[in-house]
Amino acid sequence: MEQETRLTETRPASPGTQRPGGRTAKVRRAVLDATRDALAETGFHTLQMDRVAAEAGVGKTTVYRRWGSPVGLVTDLLHDMAEQSLPASDTGSLAGDLRANAALVRETLTDPRMGAVFRAIIAAASCDEECARALAGFYRTRLAEWAPVVVRGVERGEAPAGTDPTELLRAVSAPLYYRFAVTGEEVTPAVAERAVAAALAAARAGVFVDA
């Protein structure tokens, strides 16, 4: 029998839904923290619902009812990461903002714990459509949050009118993710700076202007 002192949830909820506070929010926080820790330690393919429940101090039936599967856990974790992500920078220049973006990506990927979490999530997305959609949604949210830095840069004359913010931001982070997820090479500050310089040069040449 589950301990009465554990956090419990009395109503079913689909992954990604939450109430604004109270016990439901505490349950979700505990479970998602435990999910993140498990992903960092052992990866997606060994993610176990029972272990997450135990680590979170939540009844197993609650976790199975609300999240349904490891995929449901990862999906909701991605929603939470998007909700909790840091706001975009405003350094006063497009170059400075893009450097801040590249630094944030690099710091996340090279952090021992968060890097491991992202490796696990990418692995999950590669073999499950629901995870893939959630990961794509996470990046859409982040790109939308950073898009204003490009809009401001265009308004200041630092990039041509019609520059696509999403494509420019993708050009900054893509080389970092390539090294992280494909080649396994080190993602150094110099790599991040080179990615920014290349993206800026392409932007100024009109490469990202919508046809």
PDB file of C-alpha atoms in Angstrom:
ATOM      1  CA  MET A   1       0.000   0.000   0.000  1.00  0.00           C
ATOM      2  CA  GLU A   2       1.301   3.443  -0.877  1.00  0.00           C
ATOM      3  CA  GLN A   3       2.365   5.625   2.036  1.00  0.00           C
ATOM      4  CA  GLU A   4      -0.123   8.322   2.996  1.00  0.00           C
ATOM      5  CA  THR A   5       2.748  10.740   3.486  1.00  0.00           C
ATOM      6  CA  ARG A   6       3.569  10.648  -0.205  1.00  0.00           C
ATOM      7  CA  LEU A   7       2.348  13.281  -2.591  1.00  0.00           C
ATOM      8  CA  THR A   8      -0.795  12.060  -4.265  1.00  0.00           C
ATOM      9  CA  GLU A   9      -3.011  13.176  -7.130  1.00  0.00           C
ATOM     10  CA  THR A  10      -6.706  12.378  -7.093  1.00  0.00           C
ATOM     11  CA  ARG A  11      -7.682  13.257 -10.659  1.00  0.00           C
ATOM     12  CA  PRO A  12      -6.201  12.058 -13.934  1.00  0.00           C
ATOM     13  CA  ALA A  13      -4.502  14.599 -16.153  1.00  0.00           C
ATOM     14  CA  SER A  14      -2.889  14.339 -19.555  1.00  0.00           C
ATOM     15  CA  PRO A  15       0.821  15.039 -19.951  1.00  0.00           C
ATOM     16  CA  GLY A  16       1.508  18.747 -20.114  1.00  0.00           C
ATOM     17  CA  THR A  17      -1.601  19.843 -18.196  1.00  0.00           C
ATOM     18  CA  GLN A  18      -1.367  21.429 -14.797  1.00  0.00           C
ATOM     19  CA  ARG A  19      -3.270  23.460 -12.252  1.00  0.00           C
ATOM     20  CA  PRO A  20      -1.923  26.840 -11.165  1.00  0.00           C
ATOM     21  CA  GLY A  21      -0.900  25.704  -7.702  1.00  0.00           C
ATOM     22  CA  GLY A  22      -1.552  23.455  -4.747  1.00  0.00           C
ATOM     23  CA  ARG A  23      -0.938  19.744  -4.568  1.00  0.00           C
ATOM     24  CA  THR A  24      -1.160  19.148  -8.308  1.00  0.00           C
ATOM     25  CA  ALA A  25       1.640  21.605  -8.976  1.00  0.00           C
ATOM     26  CA  LYS A  26       3.789  20.014  -6.246  1.00  0.00           C
ATOM     27  CA  VAL A  27       3.224  16.563  -7.707  1.00  0.00           C
ATOM     28  CA  ARG A  28       4.138  17.715 -11.192  1.00  0.00           C
ATOM     29  CA  ARG A  29       7.268  19.485  -9.963  1.00  0.00           C
ATOM     30  CA  ALA A  30       8.450  16.462  -7.986  1.00  0.00           C
ATOM     31  CA  VAL A  31       7.820  14.040 -10.851  1.00  0.00           C
ATOM     32  CA  LEU A  32       9.456  16.210 -13.495  1.00  0.00           C
ATOM     33  CA  ASP A  33      12.496  16.802 -11.304  1.00  0.00           C
ATOM     34  CA  ALA A  34      12.803  13.054 -10.791  1.00  0.00           C
ATOM     35  CA  THR A  35      12.382  12.478 -14.533  1.00  0.00           C
ATOM     36  CA  ARG A  36      15.132  14.962 -15.337  1.00  0.00           C
ATOM     37  CA  ASP A  37      17.464  13.338 -12.806  1.00  0.00           C
ATOM     38  CA  ALA A  38      16.774   9.862 -14.187  1.00  0.00           C
ATOM     39  CA  LEU A  39      17.415  11.003 -17.757  1.00  0.00           C
ATOM     40  CA  ALA A  40      20.689  12.609 -16.726  1.00  0.00           C
ATOM     41  CA  GLU A  41      21.849   9.518 -14.870  1.00  0.00           C
ATOM     42  CA  THR A  42      20.750   6.629 -17.090  1.00  0.00           C
ATOM     43  CA  GLY A  43      19.182   7.991 -20.292  1.00  0.00           C
ATOM     44  CA  PHE A  44      15.795   7.529 -21.909  1.00  0.00           C
ATOM     45  CA  HIS A  45      15.857   3.827 -22.731  1.00  0.00           C
ATOM     46  CA  THR A  46      16.131   2.860 -19.069  1.00  0.00           C
ATOM     47  CA  LEU A  47      13.633   5.446 -17.811  1.00  0.00           C
ATOM     48  CA  GLN A  48      11.245   3.593 -15.478  1.00  0.00           C
ATOM     49  CA  MET A  49       7.922   4.930 -14.232  1.00  0.00           C
ATOM     50  CA  ASP A  50       8.230   3.091 -10.908  1.00  0.00           C
ATOM     51  CA  ARG A  51      11.654   4.572 -10.247  1.00  0.00           C
ATOM     52  CA  VAL A  52      10.452   8.091 -11.058  1.00  0.00           C
ATOM     53  CA  ALA A  53       7.507   7.650  -8.715  1.00  0.00           C
ATOM     54  CA  ALA A  54       9.763   6.421  -5.913  1.00  0.00           C
ATOM     55  CA  GLU A  55      12.294   9.212  -6.366  1.00  0.00           C
ATOM     56  CA  ALA A  56       9.535  11.816  -6.471  1.00  0.00           C
ATOM     57  CA  GLY A  57       7.759  10.415  -3.427  1.00  0.00           C
ATOM     58  CA  VAL A  58       4.594  10.037  -5.494  1.00  0.00           C
ATOM     59  CA  GLY A  59       2.309   7.030  -5.690  1.00  0.00           C
ATOM     60  CA  LYS A  60       2.873   4.784  -8.707  1.00  0.00           C
ATOM     61  CA  THR A  61      -0.783   4.897  -9.685  1.00  0.00           C
ATOM     62  CA  THR A  62      -0.601   8.697  -9.824  1.00  0.00           C
ATOM     63  CA  VAL A  63       2.351   8.652 -12.211  1.00  0.00           C
ATOM     64  CA  TYR A  64       0.852   5.986 -14.471  1.00  0.00           C
ATOM     65  CA  ARG A  65      -2.556   7.661 -14.494  1.00  0.00           C
ATOM     66  CA  ARG A  66      -1.322  11.157 -15.225  1.00  0.00           C
ATOM     67  CA  TRP A  67       1.679  10.566 -17.509  1.00  0.00           C
ATOM     68  CA  GLY A  68       0.938   7.114 -18.869  1.00  0.00           C
ATOM     69  CA  SER A  69       4.422   6.206 -20.089  1.00  0.00           C
ATOM     70  CA  PRO A  70       8.053   7.355 -20.148  1.00  0.00           C
ATOM     71  CA  VAL A  71       7.181   9.223 -23.345  1.00  0.00           C
ATOM     72  CA  GLY A  72       4.522  11.136 -21.437  1.00  0.00           C
ATOM     73  CA  LEU A  73       7.080  12.070 -18.796  1.00  0.00           C
ATOM     74  CA  VAL A  74       9.590  13.334 -21.356  1.00  0.00           C
ATOM     75  CA  THR A  75       6.888  15.247 -23.219  1.00  0.00           C
ATOM     76  CA  ASP A  76       5.768  17.061 -20.093  1.00  0.00           C
ATOM     77  CA  LEU A  77       9.365  17.716 -19.068  1.00  0.00           C
ATOM     78  CA  LEU A  78       9.924  19.474 -22.388  1.00  0.00           C
ATOM     79  CA  HIS A  79       6.805  21.573 -21.821  1.00  0.00           C
ATOM     80  CA  ASP A  80       8.145  22.506 -18.396  1.00  0.00           C
ATOM     81  CA  MET A  81      11.598  23.357 -19.743  1.00  0.00           C
ATOM     82  CA  ALA A  82      10.000  25.713 -22.260  1.00  0.00           C
ATOM     83  CA  GLU A  83       7.941  27.316 -19.477  1.00  0.00           C
ATOM     84  CA  GLN A  84      10.985  27.755 -17.236  1.00  0.00           C
ATOM     85  CA  SER A  85      13.514  28.862 -19.861  1.00  0.00           C
ATOM     86  CA  LEU A  86      15.349  32.149 -19.487  1.00  0.00           C
ATOM     87  CA  PRO A  87      14.115  35.189 -21.425  1.00  0.00           C
ATOM     88  CA  ALA A  88      16.002  36.478 -24.441  1.00  0.00           C
ATOM     89  CA  SER A  89      18.796  38.979 -23.949  1.00  0.00           C
ATOM     90  CA  ASP A  90      18.743  42.639 -24.949  1.00  0.00           C
ATOM     91  CA  THR A  91      22.355  43.784 -25.164  1.00  0.00           C
ATOM     92  CA  GLY A  92      21.661  46.685 -27.501  1.00  0.00           C
ATOM     93  CA  SER A  93      23.126  45.089 -30.625  1.00  0.00           C
ATOM     94  CA  LEU A  94      22.256  42.148 -32.840  1.00  0.00           C
ATOM     95  CA  ALA A  95      25.782  40.758 -32.551  1.00  0.00           C
ATOM     96  CA  GLY A  96      25.641  40.946 -28.764  1.00  0.00           C
ATOM     97  CA  ASP A  97      22.242  39.293 -28.614  1.00  0.00           C
ATOM     98  CA  LEU A  98      23.300  36.468 -30.915  1.00  0.00           C
ATOM     99  CA  ARG A  99      26.436  35.930 -28.849  1.00  0.00           C
ATOM    100  CA  ALA A 100      24.236  35.704 -25.754  1.00  0.00           C
ATOM    101  CA  ASN A 101      22.040  33.158 -27.512  1.00  0.00           C
ATOM    102  CA  ALA A 102      25.029  31.070 -28.578  1.00  0.00           C
ATOM    103  CA  ALA A 103      26.499  31.255 -25.076  1.00  0.00           C
ATOM    104  CA  LEU A 104      23.240  30.048 -23.539  1.00  0.00           C
ATOM    105  CA  VAL A 105      23.050  27.109 -25.958  1.00  0.00           C
ATOM    106  CA  ARG A 106      26.707  26.223 -25.419  1.00  0.00           C
ATOM    107  CA  GLU A 107      26.451  26.437 -21.632  1.00  0.00           C
ATOM    108  CA  THR A 108      23.398  24.178 -21.657  1.00  0.00           C
ATOM    109  CA  LEU A 109      24.955  21.565 -23.912  1.00  0.00           C
ATOM    110  CA  THR A 110      28.276  21.509 -22.067  1.00  0.00           C
ATOM    111  CA  ASP A 111      26.745  21.379 -18.601  1.00  0.00           C
ATOM    112  CA  PRO A 112      27.337  17.802 -17.401  1.00  0.00           C
ATOM    113  CA  ARG A 113      23.782  17.344 -16.164  1.00  0.00           C
ATOM    114  CA  MET A 114      21.758  19.296 -18.710  1.00  0.00           C
ATOM    115  CA  GLY A 115      23.893  18.002 -21.558  1.00  0.00           C
ATOM    116  CA  ALA A 116      23.054  14.466 -20.483  1.00  0.00           C
ATOM    117  CA  VAL A 117      19.365  15.371 -20.271  1.00  0.00           C
ATOM    118  CA  PHE A 118      19.364  16.765 -23.801  1.00  0.00           C
ATOM    119  CA  ARG A 119      21.179  13.703 -25.141  1.00  0.00           C
ATOM    120  CA  ALA A 120      18.478  11.532 -23.591  1.00  0.00           C
ATOM    121  CA  ILE A 121      15.674  13.692 -24.969  1.00  0.00           C
ATOM    122  CA  ILE A 122      17.175  13.719 -28.456  1.00  0.00           C
ATOM    123  CA  ALA A 123      17.459   9.934 -28.266  1.00  0.00           C
ATOM    124  CA  ALA A 124      13.811   9.718 -27.222  1.00  0.00           C
ATOM    125  CA  ALA A 125      12.742  12.015 -30.059  1.00  0.00           C
ATOM    126  CA  SER A 126      14.622   9.914 -32.590  1.00  0.00           C
ATOM    127  CA  CYS A 127      12.482   6.866 -31.847  1.00  0.00           C
ATOM    128  CA  ASP A 128       9.106   8.294 -30.803  1.00  0.00           C
ATOM    129  CA  GLU A 129       6.889  10.715 -32.733  1.00  0.00           C
ATOM    130  CA  GLU A 130       5.276  12.178 -29.626  1.00  0.00           C
ATOM    131  CA  CYS A 131       8.669  13.040 -28.160  1.00  0.00           C
ATOM    132  CA  ALA A 132       9.770  14.424 -31.509  1.00  0.00           C
ATOM    133  CA  ARG A 133       6.734  16.718 -31.619  1.00  0.00           C
ATOM    134  CA  ALA A 134       7.371  17.845 -28.054  1.00  0.00           C
ATOM    135  CA  LEU A 135      11.025  18.570 -28.799  1.00  0.00           C
ATOM    136  CA  ALA A 136      10.063  20.517 -31.915  1.00  0.00           C
ATOM    137  CA  GLY A 137       7.552  22.457 -29.829  1.00  0.00           C
ATOM    138  CA  PHE A 138      10.219  23.262 -27.257  1.00  0.00           C
ATOM    139  CA  TYR A 139      12.473  24.735 -29.924  1.00  0.00           C
ATOM    140  CA  ARG A 140       9.619  26.630 -31.563  1.00  0.00           C
ATOM    141  CA  THR A 141       8.932  28.252 -28.214  1.00  0.00           C
ATOM    142  CA  ARG A 142      12.573  29.172 -27.686  1.00  0.00           C
ATOM    143  CA  LEU A 143      12.950  30.557 -31.205  1.00  0.00           C
ATOM    144  CA  ALA A 144       9.800  32.636 -30.792  1.00  0.00           C
ATOM    145  CA  GLU A 145      11.147  34.038 -27.521  1.00  0.00           C
ATOM    146  CA  TRP A 146      14.413  35.080 -29.197  1.00  0.00           C
ATOM    147  CA  ALA A 147      12.910  36.324 -32.470  1.00  0.00           C
ATOM    148  CA  PRO A 148      12.514  39.917 -31.152  1.00  0.00           C
ATOM    149  CA  VAL A 149      16.321  40.304 -30.962  1.00  0.00           C
ATOM    150  CA  VAL A 150      16.466  39.922 -34.733  1.00  0.00           C
ATOM    151  CA  VAL A 151      13.494  42.230 -35.261  1.00  0.00           C
ATOM    152  CA  ARG A 152      15.253  44.907 -33.189  1.00  0.00           C
ATOM    153  CA  GLY A 153      18.454  44.341 -35.132  1.00  0.00           C
ATOM    154  CA  VAL A 154      16.629  44.874 -38.419  1.00  0.00           C
ATOM    155  CA  GLU A 155      15.063  48.056 -37.052  1.00  0.00           C
ATOM    156  CA  ARG A 156      18.550  49.337 -36.143  1.00  0.00           C
ATOM    157  CA  GLY A 157      19.810  48.559 -39.645  1.00  0.00           C
ATOM    158  CA  GLU A 158      22.070  45.701 -38.542  1.00  0.00           C
ATOM    159  CA  ALA A 159      20.428  43.225 -40.928  1.00  0.00           C
ATOM    160  CA  PRO A 160      18.348  43.683 -44.105  1.00  0.00           C
ATOM    161  CA  ALA A 161      14.617  44.209 -43.962  1.00  0.00           C
ATOM    162  CA  GLY A 162      12.746  40.933 -44.318  1.00  0.00           C
ATOM    163  CA  THR A 163      15.377  38.880 -42.469  1.00  0.00           C
ATOM    164  CA  ASP A 164      13.736  35.726 -41.110  1.00  0.00           C
ATOM    165  CA  PRO A 165      14.437  35.677 -37.351  1.00  0.00           C
ATOM    166  CA  THR A 166      13.938  31.947 -37.026  1.00  0.00           C
ATOM    167  CA  GLU A 167      16.368  31.066 -39.797  1.00  0.00           C
ATOM    168  CA  LEU A 168      19.037  33.411 -38.457  1.00  0.00           C
ATOM    169  CA  LEU A 169      18.729  31.982 -34.939  1.00  0.00           C
ATOM    170  CA  ARG A 170      18.856  28.456 -36.284  1.00  0.00           C
ATOM    171  CA  ALA A 171      22.055  29.306 -38.136  1.00  0.00           C
ATOM    172  CA  VAL A 172      23.635  30.315 -34.835  1.00  0.00           C
ATOM    173  CA  SER A 173      22.746  27.176 -32.878  1.00  0.00           C
ATOM    174  CA  ALA A 174      22.917  24.539 -35.623  1.00  0.00           C
ATOM    175  CA  PRO A 175      26.733  24.197 -35.629  1.00  0.00           C
ATOM    176  CA  LEU A 176      26.696  23.781 -31.850  1.00  0.00           C
ATOM    177  CA  TYR A 177      24.067  21.047 -31.946  1.00  0.00           C
ATOM    178  CA  TYR A 178      25.891  19.330 -34.815  1.00  0.00           C
ATOM    179  CA  ARG A 179      29.009  18.960 -32.713  1.00  0.00           C
ATOM    180  CA  PHE A 180      27.007  17.995 -29.645  1.00  0.00           C
ATOM    181  CA  ALA A 181      24.678  15.404 -31.189  1.00  0.00           C
ATOM    182  CA  VAL A 182      26.416  14.184 -34.351  1.00  0.00           C
ATOM    183  CA  THR A 183      30.214  14.404 -34.237  1.00  0.00           C
ATOM    184  CA  GLY A 184      30.735  14.487 -30.473  1.00  0.00           C
ATOM    185  CA  GLU A 185      33.291  17.267 -30.801  1.00  0.00           C
ATOM    186  CA  GLU A 186      33.816  19.796 -28.048  1.00  0.00           C
ATOM    187  CA  VAL A 187      31.519  22.819 -28.145  1.00  0.00           C
ATOM    188  CA  THR A 188      33.972  25.551 -27.196  1.00  0.00           C
ATOM    189  CA  PRO A 189      33.492  29.315 -26.857  1.00  0.00           C
ATOM    190  CA  ALA A 190      35.476  29.693 -30.071  1.00  0.00           C
ATOM    191  CA  VAL A 191      33.032  27.412 -31.882  1.00  0.00           C
ATOM    192  CA  ALA A 192      30.119  29.507 -30.587  1.00  0.00           C
ATOM    193  CA  GLU A 193      31.795  32.759 -31.659  1.00  0.00           C
ATOM    194  CA  ARG A 194      32.488  31.362 -35.129  1.00  0.00           C
ATOM    195  CA  ALA A 195      28.856  30.286 -35.480  1.00  0.00           C
ATOM    196  CA  VAL A 196      27.703  33.808 -34.586  1.00  0.00           C
ATOM    197  CA  ALA A 197      30.155  35.429 -36.991  1.00  0.00           C
ATOM    198  CA  ALA A 198      29.101  33.149 -39.853  1.00  0.00           C
ATOM    199  CA  ALA A 199      25.389  33.693 -39.156  1.00  0.00           C
ATOM    200  CA  LEU A 200      25.827  37.469 -38.989  1.00  0.00           C
ATOM    201  CA  ALA A 201      27.798  37.542 -42.232  1.00  0.00           C
ATOM    202  CA  ALA A 202      25.113  35.500 -43.949  1.00  0.00           C
ATOM    203  CA  ALA A 203      22.369  37.724 -42.534  1.00  0.00           C
ATOM    204  CA  ARG A 204      24.075  40.909 -43.713  1.00  0.00           C
ATOM    205  CA  ALA A 205      24.424  39.366 -47.160  1.00  0.00           C
ATOM    206  CA  GLY A 206      20.666  38.813 -47.282  1.00  0.00           C
ATOM    207  CA  VAL A 207      20.788  35.029 -47.023  1.00  0.00           C
ATOM    208  CA  PHE A 208      17.897  34.944 -44.552  1.00  0.00           C
ATOM    209  CA  VAL A 209      15.664  37.445 -46.310  1.00  0.00           C
ATOM    210  CA  ASP A 210      12.321  35.884 -47.254  1.00  0.00           C
ATOM    211  CA  ALA A 211      11.947  35.594 -50.998  1.00  0.00           C
TER     212      ALA A 211
END
